[in-house]
Amino acid sequence: MQIQIFDTTLRDGEQVPGCKLNTGEKIEIARALEELGVDIIEAGFPVSSPGDFNSVQEIARTIKNASVCALSRAVEEDIRIAALALKYAKRPRIHTGIGTSDSHIKNKFKSTREEILKRAVQCVKWARNFTDDVEFYAEDAGRTDNEYLARVVEAVIKAGATVVNIPDTTGYCLPHQYGEKMAYLINHVSNIDRAILSCHCHNDLGLATANSIAGVINGARQIECTINGLGERAGNTALEEVVMIIQQHSSLNLSTNIKAQQLNPVSRLVSDTMRMDVQPNKAIVGSNAFSHSSGIHQDGFLKCAETYEIINPDEVGADTSKIVLTARSGRSALAHRLLKLGYQYNRNDIDTVYKEFLEMADKKKEVNDADLRELANAYSAETVS
Ligand code: KIV
Ligand code: ZN
């Protein structure tokens, strides 16, 4: 079963403080996303500022294969402006919606469930006047009562929504709850076969990726995500994580159009352009994702990479696996690196060099090649060419 990858790096991702991009930078990222194979690019929220309108318009002109999507609230003018920004898109999608949890209904809209249901239907009808591809979002669906959510979903599909987004806006759900929500909608919405359900998860409890995967296991067919997991507060579902989970676990019988070898280059482009460093231990794209530093791991890895690596770094466009020499490293990793540098020792000599190495490593965080050469030159070794 094919999962649509909906990238929102340029919309939800760009909401991160300090990440503001100009139009040229957004076009460069949009091109890279299209090249990566994403199915839908959410380019921005056109009514929010003239700059964002312009960016969405330029991305819509540039992108040829992916759908280009613009966000709006359930407000007629927002939808009109979104449609205008998408005028030149080959495949335009309008993403419109409203909060459906009791908290949003009472505190944000000072309204009632019935009134919000009417506004949900109305905004989809407005959007359908401009395009056949209309996605409805039920903001805070994660905390919305399932019975009411099912009524809203059924009504917006009847009004013409082709995709229905079920956002866990506050990152509150546990994976089994989010999965059950999708299953509930599939089993209780009579016209569900006329639309696809989409996962949009935030990472406030570190569960965004797990929740998105639970969503697709339970019948959703689209995942909304960002490169490097960028997004409001603790971020959104990381694109690279869901793609590689789907690829690694063939038993899920799911697939995406993503060209995995471009994951690391696109991650670097987004990190550099948005000036947001990627944490070193980030799955798939962190600088330590393919580094081994403990003796036990290094020994196992050097005997057979698969013992400690489930993904070959080449598959995701990362640099080759690294053996980092620290005070936790073992003899075999030291001997392996020394041999690479051209020094070969017999078993007794490597014991002596190893002792010296540990003293040096206890003083330094990481022992580099220059340190090793200094160490090796102090001991008689057979230099190999
Ligand atoms: O998190 C959220 O609910 C959103 C919607 C606007 C789609 O980003
Ligand atoms: Zn969001």
PDB file of C-alpha atoms and ligand atoms in Angstrom, residues 6 8 11-12 15 42 45 71-73 95-98 104 108 135-141 165-171 200-202 224 232-233 236, ligand 1:
ATOM      1  CA  PHE A   6       3.091  15.340   2.588  1.00  0.00           C
ATOM      2  CA  THR A   8       5.263  20.645   5.621  1.00  0.00           C
ATOM      3  CA  ARG A  11       4.831  25.704   6.515  1.00  0.00           C
ATOM      4  CA  ASP A  12       4.762  23.986   9.952  1.00  0.00           C
ATOM      5  CA  GLN A  15       6.949  28.296  12.114  1.00  0.00           C
ATOM      6  CA  GLU A  42       2.813  22.414   1.778  1.00  0.00           C
ATOM      7  CA  PHE A  45      -0.035  30.039   4.584  1.00  0.00           C
ATOM      8  CA  LEU A  71      -2.957  26.427   4.240  1.00  0.00           C
ATOM      9  CA  SER A  72      -5.975  28.491   5.235  1.00  0.00           C
ATOM     10  CA  ARG A  73      -8.321  28.872   8.167  1.00  0.00           C
ATOM     11  CA  HIS A  95      -5.740  22.748   3.093  1.00  0.00           C
ATOM     12  CA  THR A  96      -8.470  24.272   5.208  1.00  0.00           C
ATOM     13  CA  GLY A  97     -10.026  23.463   8.552  1.00  0.00           C
ATOM     14  CA  ILE A  98     -10.964  24.326  12.084  1.00  0.00           C
ATOM     15  CA  HIS A 104     -10.790  24.725  20.891  1.00  0.00           C
ATOM     16  CA  LYS A 108     -10.798  29.579  21.038  1.00  0.00           C
ATOM     17  CA  GLU A 135      -7.813  18.666   2.395  1.00  0.00           C
ATOM     18  CA  PHE A 136      -9.710  19.356   5.616  1.00  0.00           C
ATOM     19  CA  TYR A 137      -7.893  19.506   8.988  1.00  0.00           C
ATOM     20  CA  ALA A 138      -9.697  18.904  12.276  1.00  0.00           C
ATOM     21  CA  GLU A 139      -7.268  20.824  14.501  1.00  0.00           C
ATOM     22  CA  ASP A 140      -6.612  19.134  17.868  1.00  0.00           C
ATOM     23  CA  ALA A 141      -8.251  15.945  16.592  1.00  0.00           C
ATOM     24  CA  ASN A 165      -6.191  15.394   8.226  1.00  0.00           C
ATOM     25  CA  ILE A 166      -6.370  14.156  11.842  1.00  0.00           C
ATOM     26  CA  PRO A 167      -3.789  16.324  13.635  1.00  0.00           C
ATOM     27  CA  ASP A 168      -2.493  15.484  17.070  1.00  0.00           C
ATOM     28  CA  THR A 169      -1.808  19.205  17.356  1.00  0.00           C
ATOM     29  CA  THR A 170      -0.515  19.126  20.926  1.00  0.00           C
ATOM     30  CA  GLY A 171       1.410  15.824  20.661  1.00  0.00           C
ATOM     31  CA  HIS A 200      -0.232  15.005  11.316  1.00  0.00           C
ATOM     32  CA  CYS A 201       1.585  14.501  14.619  1.00  0.00           C
ATOM     33  CA  HIS A 202       3.515  16.839  16.874  1.00  0.00           C
ATOM     34  CA  GLU A 224       2.481  14.906   7.171  1.00  0.00           C
ATOM     35  CA  GLU A 232       6.271  24.213  16.298  1.00  0.00           C
ATOM     36  CA  ARG A 233       7.593  23.625  19.856  1.00  0.00           C
ATOM     37  CA  ASN A 236       6.617  17.505  13.795  1.00  0.00           C
TER      38      ASN A 236
HETATM   39  O1  KIV B   1      -0.897  20.933  14.079  1.00  0.00           O
HETATM   40  C1  KIV B   1      -1.920  21.286  13.453  1.00  0.00           C
HETATM   41  O2  KIV B   1      -3.065  21.070  13.888  1.00  0.00           O
HETATM   42  C2  KIV B   1      -1.718  21.982  12.183  1.00  0.00           C
HETATM   43  C3  KIV B   1      -2.934  22.223  11.351  1.00  0.00           C
HETATM   44  C4  KIV B   1      -3.029  23.664  10.981  1.00  0.00           C
HETATM   45  C5  KIV B   1      -2.919  21.328  10.162  1.00  0.00           C
HETATM   46  O3  KIV B   1      -0.616  22.281  11.816  1.00  0.00           O
END
